[in-house]
PDB file of C-alpha atoms and ligand atoms in Angstrom:
ATOM      1  CA  MET R 213     107.006  79.683 109.440  1.00 46.00           C
ATOM      2  CA  GLY R 214     107.188  76.243 107.760  1.00 53.00           C
ATOM      3  CA  ASP R 215     110.315  74.671 106.331  1.00 65.00           C
ATOM      4  CA  SER R 216     109.016  73.726 102.872  1.00 72.00           C
ATOM      5  CA  PRO R 217     110.799  75.284  99.891  1.00 81.00           C
ATOM      6  CA  VAL R 218     108.874  77.872  97.879  1.00 86.00           C
ATOM      7  CA  PRO R 219     107.207  76.083  94.929  1.00 89.00           C
ATOM      8  CA  ALA R 220     108.475  77.093  91.482  1.00 91.00           C
ATOM      9  CA  ALA R 221     106.209  79.317  89.371  1.00 94.00           C
ATOM     10  CA  ILE R 222     103.775  77.727  86.906  1.00 94.00           C
ATOM     11  CA  LYS R 223     103.361  79.984  83.881  1.00 94.00           C
ATOM     12  CA  HIS R 224      99.894  78.921  82.747  1.00 94.00           C
ATOM     13  CA  LEU R 225      98.488  79.781  86.198  1.00 97.00           C
ATOM     14  CA  GLY R 226      99.730  83.334  85.788  1.00 95.00           C
ATOM     15  CA  GLN R 227     102.228  82.959  88.604  1.00 97.00           C
ATOM     16  CA  ASN R 228     104.188  86.200  88.492  1.00 97.00           C
ATOM     17  CA  PHE R 229     104.880  86.790  92.167  1.00 97.00           C
ATOM     18  CA  LEU R 230     105.184  90.297  93.534  1.00 98.00           C
ATOM     19  CA  ILE R 231     108.568  90.862  95.176  1.00 97.00           C
ATOM     20  CA  ASP R 232     108.451  94.632  95.735  1.00 98.00           C
ATOM     21  CA  HIS R 233     107.295  95.554  99.251  1.00 98.00           C
ATOM     22  CA  ASN R 234     106.836  99.175  98.261  1.00 98.00           C
ATOM     23  CA  ILE R 235     104.124  98.109  95.759  1.00 98.00           C
ATOM     24  CA  VAL R 236     102.506  95.995  98.494  1.00 98.00           C
ATOM     25  CA  ARG R 237     102.399  99.081 100.752  1.00 98.00           C
ATOM     26  CA  LYS R 238     100.861 101.184  97.976  1.00 98.00           C
ATOM     27  CA  ILE R 239      98.166  98.528  97.365  1.00 98.00           C
ATOM     28  CA  ILE R 240      97.340  98.352 101.085  1.00 98.00           C
ATOM     29  CA  THR R 241      97.121 102.174 101.342  1.00 98.00           C
ATOM     30  CA  LEU R 242      94.784 102.264  98.337  1.00 98.00           C
ATOM     31  CA  ALA R 243      92.540  99.590  99.868  1.00 98.00           C
ATOM     32  CA  GLU R 244      91.946 101.786 102.993  1.00 98.00           C
ATOM     33  CA  LEU R 245      91.470  98.770 105.260  1.00 98.00           C
ATOM     34  CA  PHE R 246      90.138  98.863 108.818  1.00 97.00           C
ATOM     35  CA  PRO R 247      90.413  96.207 111.532  1.00 96.00           C
ATOM     36  CA  ASN R 248      86.808  95.061 111.065  1.00 97.00           C
ATOM     37  CA  ASP R 249      86.926  94.756 107.256  1.00 98.00           C
ATOM     38  CA  ASN R 250      86.363  91.496 105.378  1.00 98.00           C
ATOM     39  CA  VAL R 251      88.801  91.000 102.522  1.00 98.00           C
ATOM     40  CA  LEU R 252      88.749  88.510  99.677  1.00 98.00           C
ATOM     41  CA  GLU R 253      92.090  87.821  98.021  1.00 98.00           C
ATOM     42  CA  ILE R 254      92.243  85.856  94.772  1.00 98.00           C
ATOM     43  CA  GLY R 255      95.477  83.960  94.208  1.00 98.00           C
ATOM     44  CA  PRO R 256      97.554  84.547  97.366  1.00 98.00           C
ATOM     45  CA  GLY R 257     100.514  82.797  95.718  1.00 97.00           C
ATOM     46  CA  GLN R 258     103.481  82.914  98.094  1.00 96.00           C
ATOM     47  CA  GLY R 259     101.583  85.219 100.414  1.00 96.00           C
ATOM     48  CA  ILE R 260     103.364  88.594 100.116  1.00 96.00           C
ATOM     49  CA  LEU R 261     100.091  90.490  99.835  1.00 98.00           C
ATOM     50  CA  THR R 262      98.219  88.079 102.124  1.00 97.00           C
ATOM     51  CA  ASP R 263     100.541  88.853 105.038  1.00 96.00           C
ATOM     52  CA  ALA R 264     100.008  92.580 104.649  1.00 97.00           C
ATOM     53  CA  LEU R 265      96.230  92.123 104.304  1.00 98.00           C
ATOM     54  CA  CYS R 266      96.074  90.013 107.485  1.00 97.00           C
ATOM     55  CA  ARG R 267      97.902  92.757 109.377  1.00 96.00           C
ATOM     56  CA  SER R 268      95.463  95.459 108.204  1.00 97.00           C
ATOM     57  CA  ALA R 269      92.021  93.804 107.918  1.00 98.00           C
ATOM     58  CA  GLY R 270      89.649  91.925 110.210  1.00 97.00           C
ATOM     59  CA  ARG R 271      89.178  88.732 108.198  1.00 97.00           C
ATOM     60  CA  VAL R 272      90.933  87.632 105.036  1.00 97.00           C
ATOM     61  CA  THR R 273      89.689  84.825 102.785  1.00 97.00           C
ATOM     62  CA  ALA R 274      92.281  83.823 100.202  1.00 98.00           C
ATOM     63  CA  ILE R 275      91.450  81.431  97.347  1.00 98.00           C
ATOM     64  CA  GLU R 276      94.382  79.656  95.716  1.00 98.00           C
ATOM     65  CA  ILE R 277      94.043  77.132  92.892  1.00 98.00           C
ATOM     66  CA  ASP R 278      97.548  75.641  93.134  1.00 98.00           C
ATOM     67  CA  PRO R 279      97.651  72.871  95.781  1.00 97.00           C
ATOM     68  CA  ARG R 280     101.425  73.328  96.238  1.00 97.00           C
ATOM     69  CA  LEU R 281     101.006  77.005  97.139  1.00 97.00           C
ATOM     70  CA  HIS R 282      97.961  76.242  99.272  1.00 97.00           C
ATOM     71  CA  ALA R 283     100.037  73.697 101.247  1.00 95.00           C
ATOM     72  CA  TYR R 284     102.967  76.146 101.504  1.00 95.00           C
ATOM     73  CA  LEU R 285     100.706  78.897 102.833  1.00 95.00           C
ATOM     74  CA  THR R 286      98.883  76.543 105.196  1.00 94.00           C
ATOM     75  CA  GLU R 287     102.193  75.706 106.890  1.00 91.00           C
ATOM     76  CA  ARG R 288     102.863  79.401 107.467  1.00 85.00           C
ATOM     77  CA  GLN R 289      99.274  80.337 108.251  1.00 78.00           C
ATOM     78  CA  THR R 290      99.525  79.762 112.019  1.00 76.00           C
ATOM     79  CA  GLN R 291     100.791  83.298 112.574  1.00 84.00           C
ATOM     80  CA  PHE R 292      97.501  84.754 111.310  1.00 91.00           C
ATOM     81  CA  GLN R 293      94.335  83.755 113.141  1.00 93.00           C
ATOM     82  CA  ASN R 294      92.224  85.921 110.836  1.00 96.00           C
ATOM     83  CA  LEU R 295      93.145  84.116 107.590  1.00 97.00           C
ATOM     84  CA  THR R 296      90.974  81.501 105.886  1.00 96.00           C
ATOM     85  CA  LEU R 297      92.819  79.745 103.082  1.00 97.00           C
ATOM     86  CA  VAL R 298      90.655  78.100 100.452  1.00 97.00           C
ATOM     87  CA  LEU R 299      91.994  75.621  97.907  1.00 98.00           C
ATOM     88  CA  GLY R 300      89.880  76.200  94.819  1.00 98.00           C
ATOM     89  CA  ASP R 301      89.120  78.045  91.620  1.00 98.00           C
ATOM     90  CA  ALA R 302      88.037  81.681  92.017  1.00 98.00           C
ATOM     91  CA  MET R 303      85.777  81.211  88.984  1.00 97.00           C
ATOM     92  CA  THR R 304      83.616  78.711  90.874  1.00 97.00           C
ATOM     93  CA  TYR R 305      84.005  80.025  94.439  1.00 97.00           C
ATOM     94  CA  PRO R 306      80.559  81.158  95.725  1.00 96.00           C
ATOM     95  CA  ILE R 307      81.185  84.908  95.677  1.00 93.00           C
ATOM     96  CA  GLU R 308      77.458  85.374  96.377  1.00 91.00           C
ATOM     97  CA  ASP R 309      78.079  84.040  99.921  1.00 93.00           C
ATOM     98  CA  LEU R 310      80.569  86.818 100.758  1.00 93.00           C
ATOM     99  CA  PRO R 311      79.543  89.107 103.590  1.00 95.00           C
ATOM    100  CA  SER R 312      78.160  92.467 102.500  1.00 94.00           C
ATOM    101  CA  GLY R 313      80.823  95.142 102.387  1.00 96.00           C
ATOM    102  CA  THR R 314      83.629  92.789 101.328  1.00 98.00           C
ATOM    103  CA  ILE R 315      86.725  94.418  99.846  1.00 98.00           C
ATOM    104  CA  VAL R 316      88.548  92.513  97.108  1.00 98.00           C
ATOM    105  CA  VAL R 317      92.312  92.919  96.875  1.00 98.00           C
ATOM    106  CA  ALA R 318      94.286  90.845  94.388  1.00 98.00           C
ATOM    107  CA  ASN R 319      97.237  90.604  92.099  1.00 98.00           C
ATOM    108  CA  LEU R 320      95.255  88.733  89.495  1.00 98.00           C
ATOM    109  CA  PRO R 321      96.663  86.053  87.220  1.00 97.00           C
ATOM    110  CA  TYR R 322      96.609  87.670  83.771  1.00 94.00           C
ATOM    111  CA  TYR R 323      94.663  84.900  82.069  1.00 95.00           C
ATOM    112  CA  LEU R 324      91.826  85.325  84.584  1.00 96.00           C
ATOM    113  CA  SER R 325      91.575  89.082  84.957  1.00 96.00           C
ATOM    114  CA  THR R 326      88.666  89.807  82.588  1.00 96.00           C
ATOM    115  CA  PRO R 327      86.386  86.818  83.404  1.00 97.00           C
ATOM    116  CA  ILE R 328      86.916  87.158  87.167  1.00 97.00           C
ATOM    117  CA  LEU R 329      86.255  90.893  87.002  1.00 97.00           C
ATOM    118  CA  PHE R 330      82.901  90.288  85.266  1.00 94.00           C
ATOM    119  CA  ARG R 331      82.085  87.689  87.935  1.00 95.00           C
ATOM    120  CA  LEU R 332      83.012  89.989  90.812  1.00 96.00           C
ATOM    121  CA  LEU R 333      81.105  92.955  89.411  1.00 93.00           C
ATOM    122  CA  GLU R 334      77.958  90.856  89.205  1.00 89.00           C
ATOM    123  CA  GLN R 335      78.158  90.834  92.999  1.00 89.00           C
ATOM    124  CA  GLN R 336      78.709  94.597  93.228  1.00 87.00           C
ATOM    125  CA  HIS R 337      76.083  94.952  95.957  1.00 88.00           C
ATOM    126  CA  ARG R 338      78.246  92.769  98.255  1.00 93.00           C
ATOM    127  CA  ILE R 339      81.598  94.302  97.317  1.00 96.00           C
ATOM    128  CA  THR R 340      82.406  97.875  98.357  1.00 96.00           C
ATOM    129  CA  ARG R 341      85.615  98.232  96.401  1.00 97.00           C
ATOM    130  CA  LEU R 342      88.229  96.274  94.515  1.00 98.00           C
ATOM    131  CA  VAL R 343      91.932  96.974  94.341  1.00 98.00           C
ATOM    132  CA  LEU R 344      93.326  94.906  91.512  1.00 98.00           C
ATOM    133  CA  MET R 345      96.671  94.453  89.810  1.00 98.00           C
ATOM    134  CA  LEU R 346      96.050  93.815  86.103  1.00 98.00           C
ATOM    135  CA  GLN R 347      97.852  94.071  82.808  1.00 98.00           C
ATOM    136  CA  ASN R 348      98.329  97.760  82.031  1.00 98.00           C
ATOM    137  CA  GLU R 349      96.430  97.284  78.776  1.00 98.00           C
ATOM    138  CA  VAL R 350      93.386  95.892  80.640  1.00 98.00           C
ATOM    139  CA  ALA R 351      93.579  98.803  83.119  1.00 98.00           C
ATOM    140  CA  ASP R 352      93.471 101.208  80.159  1.00 98.00           C
ATOM    141  CA  ARG R 353      90.395  99.432  78.773  1.00 98.00           C
ATOM    142  CA  LEU R 354      88.690  99.684  82.167  1.00 98.00           C
ATOM    143  CA  VAL R 355      89.034 103.463  82.355  1.00 98.00           C
ATOM    144  CA  ALA R 356      88.623 104.171  78.616  1.00 98.00           C
ATOM    145  CA  LYS R 357      86.053 106.762  77.592  1.00 97.00           C
ATOM    146  CA  SER R 358      83.972 106.647  74.414  1.00 97.00           C
ATOM    147  CA  GLY R 359      85.693 107.437  71.143  1.00 95.00           C
ATOM    148  CA  GLY R 360      88.926 105.505  71.530  1.00 92.00           C
ATOM    149  CA  SER R 361      90.034 102.046  70.441  1.00 92.00           C
ATOM    150  CA  ALA R 362      90.426 100.843  74.067  1.00 97.00           C
ATOM    151  CA  TYR R 363      86.717 101.518  74.704  1.00 98.00           C
ATOM    152  CA  GLY R 364      84.566  98.406  74.479  1.00 97.00           C
ATOM    153  CA  VAL R 365      82.343  95.939  76.325  1.00 97.00           C
ATOM    154  CA  LEU R 366      84.748  95.694  79.279  1.00 97.00           C
ATOM    155  CA  SER R 367      84.895  99.508  79.691  1.00 98.00           C
ATOM    156  CA  VAL R 368      81.125  99.981  79.540  1.00 98.00           C
ATOM    157  CA  MET R 369      80.240  97.009  81.776  1.00 96.00           C
ATOM    158  CA  ALA R 370      82.854  97.892  84.385  1.00 97.00           C
ATOM    159  CA  GLN R 371      81.935 101.604  84.416  1.00 97.00           C
ATOM    160  CA  TYR R 372      78.251 100.629  84.735  1.00 95.00           C
ATOM    161  CA  SER R 373      79.122  98.899  88.008  1.00 95.00           C
ATOM    162  CA  ALA R 374      81.932 101.001  89.428  1.00 96.00           C
ATOM    163  CA  ASP R 375      83.788 104.299  89.479  1.00 97.00           C
ATOM    164  CA  ILE R 376      87.233 103.335  88.312  1.00 98.00           C
ATOM    165  CA  THR R 377      90.634 104.953  88.833  1.00 98.00           C
ATOM    166  CA  LYS R 378      93.912 103.753  87.400  1.00 98.00           C
ATOM    167  CA  ALA R 379      96.088 104.322  90.463  1.00 98.00           C
ATOM    168  CA  PHE R 380      99.646 103.511  89.309  1.00 98.00           C
ATOM    169  CA  LYS R 381     101.686 101.478  86.842  1.00 98.00           C
ATOM    170  CA  VAL R 382     103.929  98.624  87.957  1.00 98.00           C
ATOM    171  CA  SER R 383     107.030  97.581  86.040  1.00 98.00           C
ATOM    172  CA  PRO R 384     107.855  93.920  85.225  1.00 98.00           C
ATOM    173  CA  GLN R 385     110.873  94.210  87.542  1.00 98.00           C
ATOM    174  CA  CYS R 386     108.579  94.125  90.560  1.00 98.00           C
ATOM    175  CA  PHE R 387     107.732  90.453  89.893  1.00 98.00           C
ATOM    176  CA  ARG R 388     109.455  87.051  89.804  1.00 97.00           C
ATOM    177  CA  PRO R 389     109.343  85.686  87.213  1.00 96.00           C
ATOM    178  CA  ARG R 390     109.050  88.902  85.257  1.00 97.00           C
ATOM    179  CA  PRO R 391     105.940  89.186  83.073  1.00 96.00           C
ATOM    180  CA  ASP R 392     106.278  90.285  79.436  1.00 95.00           C
ATOM    181  CA  VAL R 393     104.040  93.300  79.895  1.00 97.00           C
ATOM    182  CA  ASP R 394     103.548  96.255  82.228  1.00 98.00           C
ATOM    183  CA  SER R 395     100.971  96.017  84.976  1.00 98.00           C
ATOM    184  CA  ALA R 396      98.814  98.582  86.719  1.00 98.00           C
ATOM    185  CA  VAL R 397      96.788  98.776  89.911  1.00 98.00           C
ATOM    186  CA  VAL R 398      93.202  99.953  89.600  1.00 98.00           C
ATOM    187  CA  LEU R 399      90.677 100.950  92.231  1.00 98.00           C
ATOM    188  CA  LEU R 400      87.034 100.174  91.509  1.00 98.00           C
ATOM    189  CA  ARG R 401      84.477 101.678  93.881  1.00 97.00           C
ATOM    190  CA  THR R 402      81.214  99.907  93.209  1.00 96.00           C
ATOM    191  CA  LYS R 403      78.138 102.000  92.520  1.00 92.00           C
ATOM    192  CA  VAL R 404      74.926 101.559  94.420  1.00 80.00           C
ATOM    193  CA  ARG R 405      72.367 101.115  91.658  1.00 69.00           C
ATOM    194  CA  ILE R 406      68.952 100.688  93.118  1.00 58.00           C
ATOM    195  CA  GLU R 407      67.515  99.636  89.744  1.00 61.00           C
ATOM    196  CA  GLN R 408      70.186  97.035  89.196  1.00 65.00           C
ATOM    197  CA  THR R 409      68.238  93.806  89.338  1.00 78.00           C
ATOM    198  CA  ARG R 410      69.542  90.747  87.558  1.00 81.00           C
ATOM    199  CA  LYS R 411      67.021  91.357  84.768  1.00 85.00           C
ATOM    200  CA  ASN R 412      68.026  95.022  84.228  1.00 86.00           C
ATOM    201  CA  ARG R 413      71.685  94.126  84.297  1.00 89.00           C
ATOM    202  CA  ASP R 414      71.236  91.284  81.797  1.00 91.00           C
ATOM    203  CA  GLN R 415      69.318  93.555  79.431  1.00 93.00           C
ATOM    204  CA  PHE R 416      72.045  96.176  79.679  1.00 94.00           C
ATOM    205  CA  ALA R 417      74.788  93.581  79.110  1.00 95.00           C
ATOM    206  CA  SER R 418      73.095  92.057  76.071  1.00 95.00           C
ATOM    207  CA  THR R 419      72.549  95.488  74.508  1.00 97.00           C
ATOM    208  CA  VAL R 420      76.202  96.456  75.041  1.00 98.00           C
ATOM    209  CA  ARG R 421      77.546  93.115  73.754  1.00 97.00           C
ATOM    210  CA  ALA R 422      75.318  93.241  70.661  1.00 97.00           C
ATOM    211  CA  ALA R 423      76.312  96.859  70.009  1.00 97.00           C
ATOM    212  CA  PHE R 424      80.024  95.979  70.018  1.00 97.00           C
ATOM    213  CA  ALA R 425      79.610  92.597  68.266  1.00 96.00           C
ATOM    214  CA  HIS R 426      80.485  94.179  64.901  1.00 93.00           C
ATOM    215  CA  ARG R 427      82.625  97.158  65.847  1.00 89.00           C
ATOM    216  CA  ARG R 428      83.097  98.411  62.308  1.00 91.00           C
ATOM    217  CA  LYS R 429      79.410  98.461  61.498  1.00 96.00           C
ATOM    218  CA  THR R 430      76.975 101.124  62.553  1.00 97.00           C
ATOM    219  CA  LEU R 431      75.157 100.495  65.815  1.00 97.00           C
ATOM    220  CA  VAL R 432      71.891  99.916  63.906  1.00 97.00           C
ATOM    221  CA  ASN R 433      73.474  97.205  61.748  1.00 97.00           C
ATOM    222  CA  SER R 434      75.382  95.601  64.587  1.00 97.00           C
ATOM    223  CA  LEU R 435      72.258  95.305  66.729  1.00 97.00           C
ATOM    224  CA  ARG R 436      70.211  94.098  63.738  1.00 97.00           C
ATOM    225  CA  ASP R 437      72.802  91.397  62.990  1.00 96.00           C
ATOM    226  CA  GLN R 438      72.518  90.265  66.623  1.00 95.00           C
ATOM    227  CA  GLY R 439      68.749  89.766  66.237  1.00 96.00           C
ATOM    228  CA  TYR R 440      67.374  93.157  67.345  1.00 95.00           C
ATOM    229  CA  ASP R 441      64.445  94.573  65.386  1.00 95.00           C
ATOM    230  CA  GLN R 442      65.924  97.297  63.152  1.00 96.00           C
ATOM    231  CA  LYS R 443      62.812  99.520  63.303  1.00 96.00           C
ATOM    232  CA  HIS R 444      62.891  99.358  67.060  1.00 94.00           C
ATOM    233  CA  VAL R 445      66.566 100.352  67.180  1.00 96.00           C
ATOM    234  CA  VAL R 446      66.060 103.230  64.719  1.00 97.00           C
ATOM    235  CA  ALA R 447      63.131 104.512  66.823  1.00 96.00           C
ATOM    236  CA  ALA R 448      65.243 104.268  69.983  1.00 96.00           C
ATOM    237  CA  LEU R 449      68.169 106.220  68.477  1.00 97.00           C
ATOM    238  CA  THR R 450      65.809 108.845  67.091  1.00 97.00           C
ATOM    239  CA  ALA R 451      64.150 109.278  70.482  1.00 96.00           C
ATOM    240  CA  LEU R 452      67.602 109.759  72.033  1.00 97.00           C
ATOM    241  CA  HIS R 453      68.646 112.276  69.334  1.00 97.00           C
ATOM    242  CA  LEU R 454      71.543 110.029  68.326  1.00 97.00           C
ATOM    243  CA  SER R 455      72.716 109.733  64.710  1.00 97.00           C
ATOM    244  CA  LEU R 456      71.531 106.638  62.831  1.00 97.00           C
ATOM    245  CA  SER R 457      75.084 106.194  61.546  1.00 97.00           C
ATOM    246  CA  ILE R 458      76.694 106.226  65.011  1.00 97.00           C
ATOM    247  CA  ARG R 459      79.000 103.332  65.982  1.00 97.00           C
ATOM    248  CA  ALA R 460      79.021 101.657  69.404  1.00 98.00           C
ATOM    249  CA  GLU R 461      82.372 103.165  70.392  1.00 97.00           C
ATOM    250  CA  HIS R 462      80.861 106.672  70.258  1.00 98.00           C
ATOM    251  CA  LEU R 463      78.112 105.944  72.786  1.00 98.00           C
ATOM    252  CA  SER R 464      78.816 107.012  76.370  1.00 97.00           C
ATOM    253  CA  LEU R 465      77.812 104.921  79.378  1.00 97.00           C
ATOM    254  CA  GLU R 466      74.743 107.150  79.821  1.00 96.00           C
ATOM    255  CA  ASP R 467      73.825 106.678  76.132  1.00 97.00           C
ATOM    256  CA  PHE R 468      73.987 102.889  76.591  1.00 97.00           C
ATOM    257  CA  ILE R 469      71.785 103.068  79.698  1.00 95.00           C
ATOM    258  CA  ALA R 470      69.244 105.255  77.881  1.00 96.00           C
ATOM    259  CA  LEU R 471      69.369 103.013  74.782  1.00 97.00           C
ATOM    260  CA  THR R 472      68.709  99.910  76.900  1.00 96.00           C
ATOM    261  CA  HIS R 473      65.687 101.594  78.476  1.00 93.00           C
ATOM    262  CA  GLN R 474      64.388 102.638  75.050  1.00 95.00           C
ATOM    263  CA  ILE R 475      64.766  99.123  73.648  1.00 93.00           C
ATOM    264  CA  HIS R 476      63.773  97.016  76.641  1.00 89.00           C
ATOM    265  CA  GLY R 477      61.483  99.418  78.477  1.00 84.00           C
ATOM    266  CA  PRO R 478      62.115 101.306  81.741  1.00 79.00           C
ATOM    267  CA  PRO R 479      64.057  99.508  84.474  1.00 75.00           C
ATOM    268  CA  HIS R 480      62.221  97.068  86.654  1.00 67.00           C
ATOM    269  CA  SER R 481      62.199  98.315  90.282  1.00 61.00           C
ATOM    270  CA  PRO R 482      63.109  95.700  92.846  1.00 56.00           C
ATOM    271  CA  ASP R 483      61.297  95.201  96.110  1.00 50.00           C
ATOM    272  CA  LEU R 484      63.670  97.051  98.453  1.00 46.00           C
ATOM    273  CA  ARG R 485      63.200  94.357 101.130  1.00 45.00           C
ATOM    274  CA  GLN R 486      64.731  91.848  98.701  1.00 47.00           C
ATOM    275  CA  LEU R 487      67.753  93.944  97.743  1.00 45.00           C
ATOM    276  CA  ASP R 488      70.126  91.594  99.514  1.00 45.00           C
ATOM    277  CA  GLN R 489      68.953  88.712  97.342  1.00 45.00           C
ATOM    278  CA  LEU R 490      69.704  90.487  94.065  1.00 45.00           C
ATOM    279  CA  SER R 491      72.451  88.828  92.183  1.00 41.00           C
TER     280      SER R 491
HETATM  281  N1  SAM W 153      99.237  87.320  95.261  1.00 96.38           N
HETATM  282  C1  SAM W 153     100.506  86.775  94.869  1.00 96.38           C
HETATM  283  C2  SAM W 153     101.498  87.876  94.642  1.00 96.38           C
HETATM  284  O1  SAM W 153     101.070  89.041  94.553  1.00 96.38           O
HETATM  285  O2  SAM W 153     102.683  87.614  94.550  1.00 96.38           O
HETATM  286  C3  SAM W 153     100.394  85.910  93.607  1.00 96.38           C
HETATM  287  C4  SAM W 153      99.852  86.607  92.396  1.00 96.38           C
HETATM  288  S1  SAM W 153     100.013  85.650  90.917  1.00 96.38           S
HETATM  289  C5  SAM W 153      99.943  86.956  89.720  1.00 96.38           C
HETATM  290  C6  SAM W 153      98.410  84.925  90.689  1.00 96.38           C
HETATM  291  C7  SAM W 153      98.037  83.814  91.674  1.00 96.38           C
HETATM  292  O3  SAM W 153      96.717  83.348  91.342  1.00 96.38           O
HETATM  293  C8  SAM W 153      98.911  82.566  91.637  1.00 96.38           C
HETATM  294  O4  SAM W 153      99.230  82.189  92.931  1.00 96.38           O
HETATM  295  C9  SAM W 153      98.042  81.510  90.952  1.00 96.38           C
HETATM  296  O5  SAM W 153      98.340  80.178  91.329  1.00 96.38           O
HETATM  297  C10 SAM W 153      96.659  81.924  91.398  1.00 96.38           C
HETATM  298  N2  SAM W 153      95.575  81.486  90.524  1.00 96.38           N
HETATM  299  C11 SAM W 153      95.599  81.282  89.192  1.00 96.38           C
HETATM  300  N3  SAM W 153      94.404  80.926  88.745  1.00 96.38           N
HETATM  301  C12 SAM W 153      93.553  80.916  89.802  1.00 96.38           C
HETATM  302  C13 SAM W 153      92.172  80.630  89.974  1.00 96.38           C
HETATM  303  N4  SAM W 153      91.403  80.285  88.920  1.00 96.38           N
HETATM  304  N5  SAM W 153      91.650  80.701  91.207  1.00 96.38           N
HETATM  305  C14 SAM W 153      92.424  81.055  92.270  1.00 96.38           C
HETATM  306  N6  SAM W 153      93.737  81.338  92.172  1.00 96.38           N
HETATM  307  C15 SAM W 153      94.302  81.279  90.960  1.00 96.38           C
END
């Protein structure tokens, strides 16, 4: 252990540090770690979760953006030979270089949760599962099913890539400083999608984004306003036996997959030998 004082929390970096060891235990149990597992932690902060991860996993890589916390953790790091501390921004860290089978465990800074999740899920073929602490409201959007107001681009894109469970809620009292909102821990088990090349994924993402671009409009009008050929969209919906007045929020994940195939053509099949290079 080093002698440096713990650096004070910086709000704009989302520094709400976990102080409840029971929540740490629940996160570790959910992650189902084994001694040969590779773990990526985003934002180790003061290291409460990092310590527990190092005790349970084979290798832990922890990326921290705050140089004060990086220095604080580096001083204490000597007790864990299996920890690699990285000073940097998780949004630019080369996730594509992670070993296959990596498990991501993180209490994410709130401001980063949605963009980093999109970034991580793009590497779903390298990541087996993710155990993430998020705002409760974001957790609800991740697991939302069609028909409700929480259902949107984030729900569809995340469910395209992973089977998602909201595991448990976490009260603001479990953090210092206390956040203004409730949090929740979610488990995302990534899906193995053989057809998920970069091209197929991009086509799916642009269809979903265009569909939700004008939530109040019908799907036909929303897609048209985003540059899709209206006749093409009408033909696609007709072929799928979907109403021409349907709105995006009433399409299930399977409907979106089928719609993408109708609009863009059947999925491109990758050369299986190159699967590891898909990103
Ligand atoms: N894991 C610690 C815990 O559970 O107490 C800290 C969690 S705190 C909610 C989020 C952490 O992410 C902070 O340490 C913050 O400095 C760090 N952070 C914020 N933005 C980051 C970024 N872009 N890349 C890496 N770390 C970041």
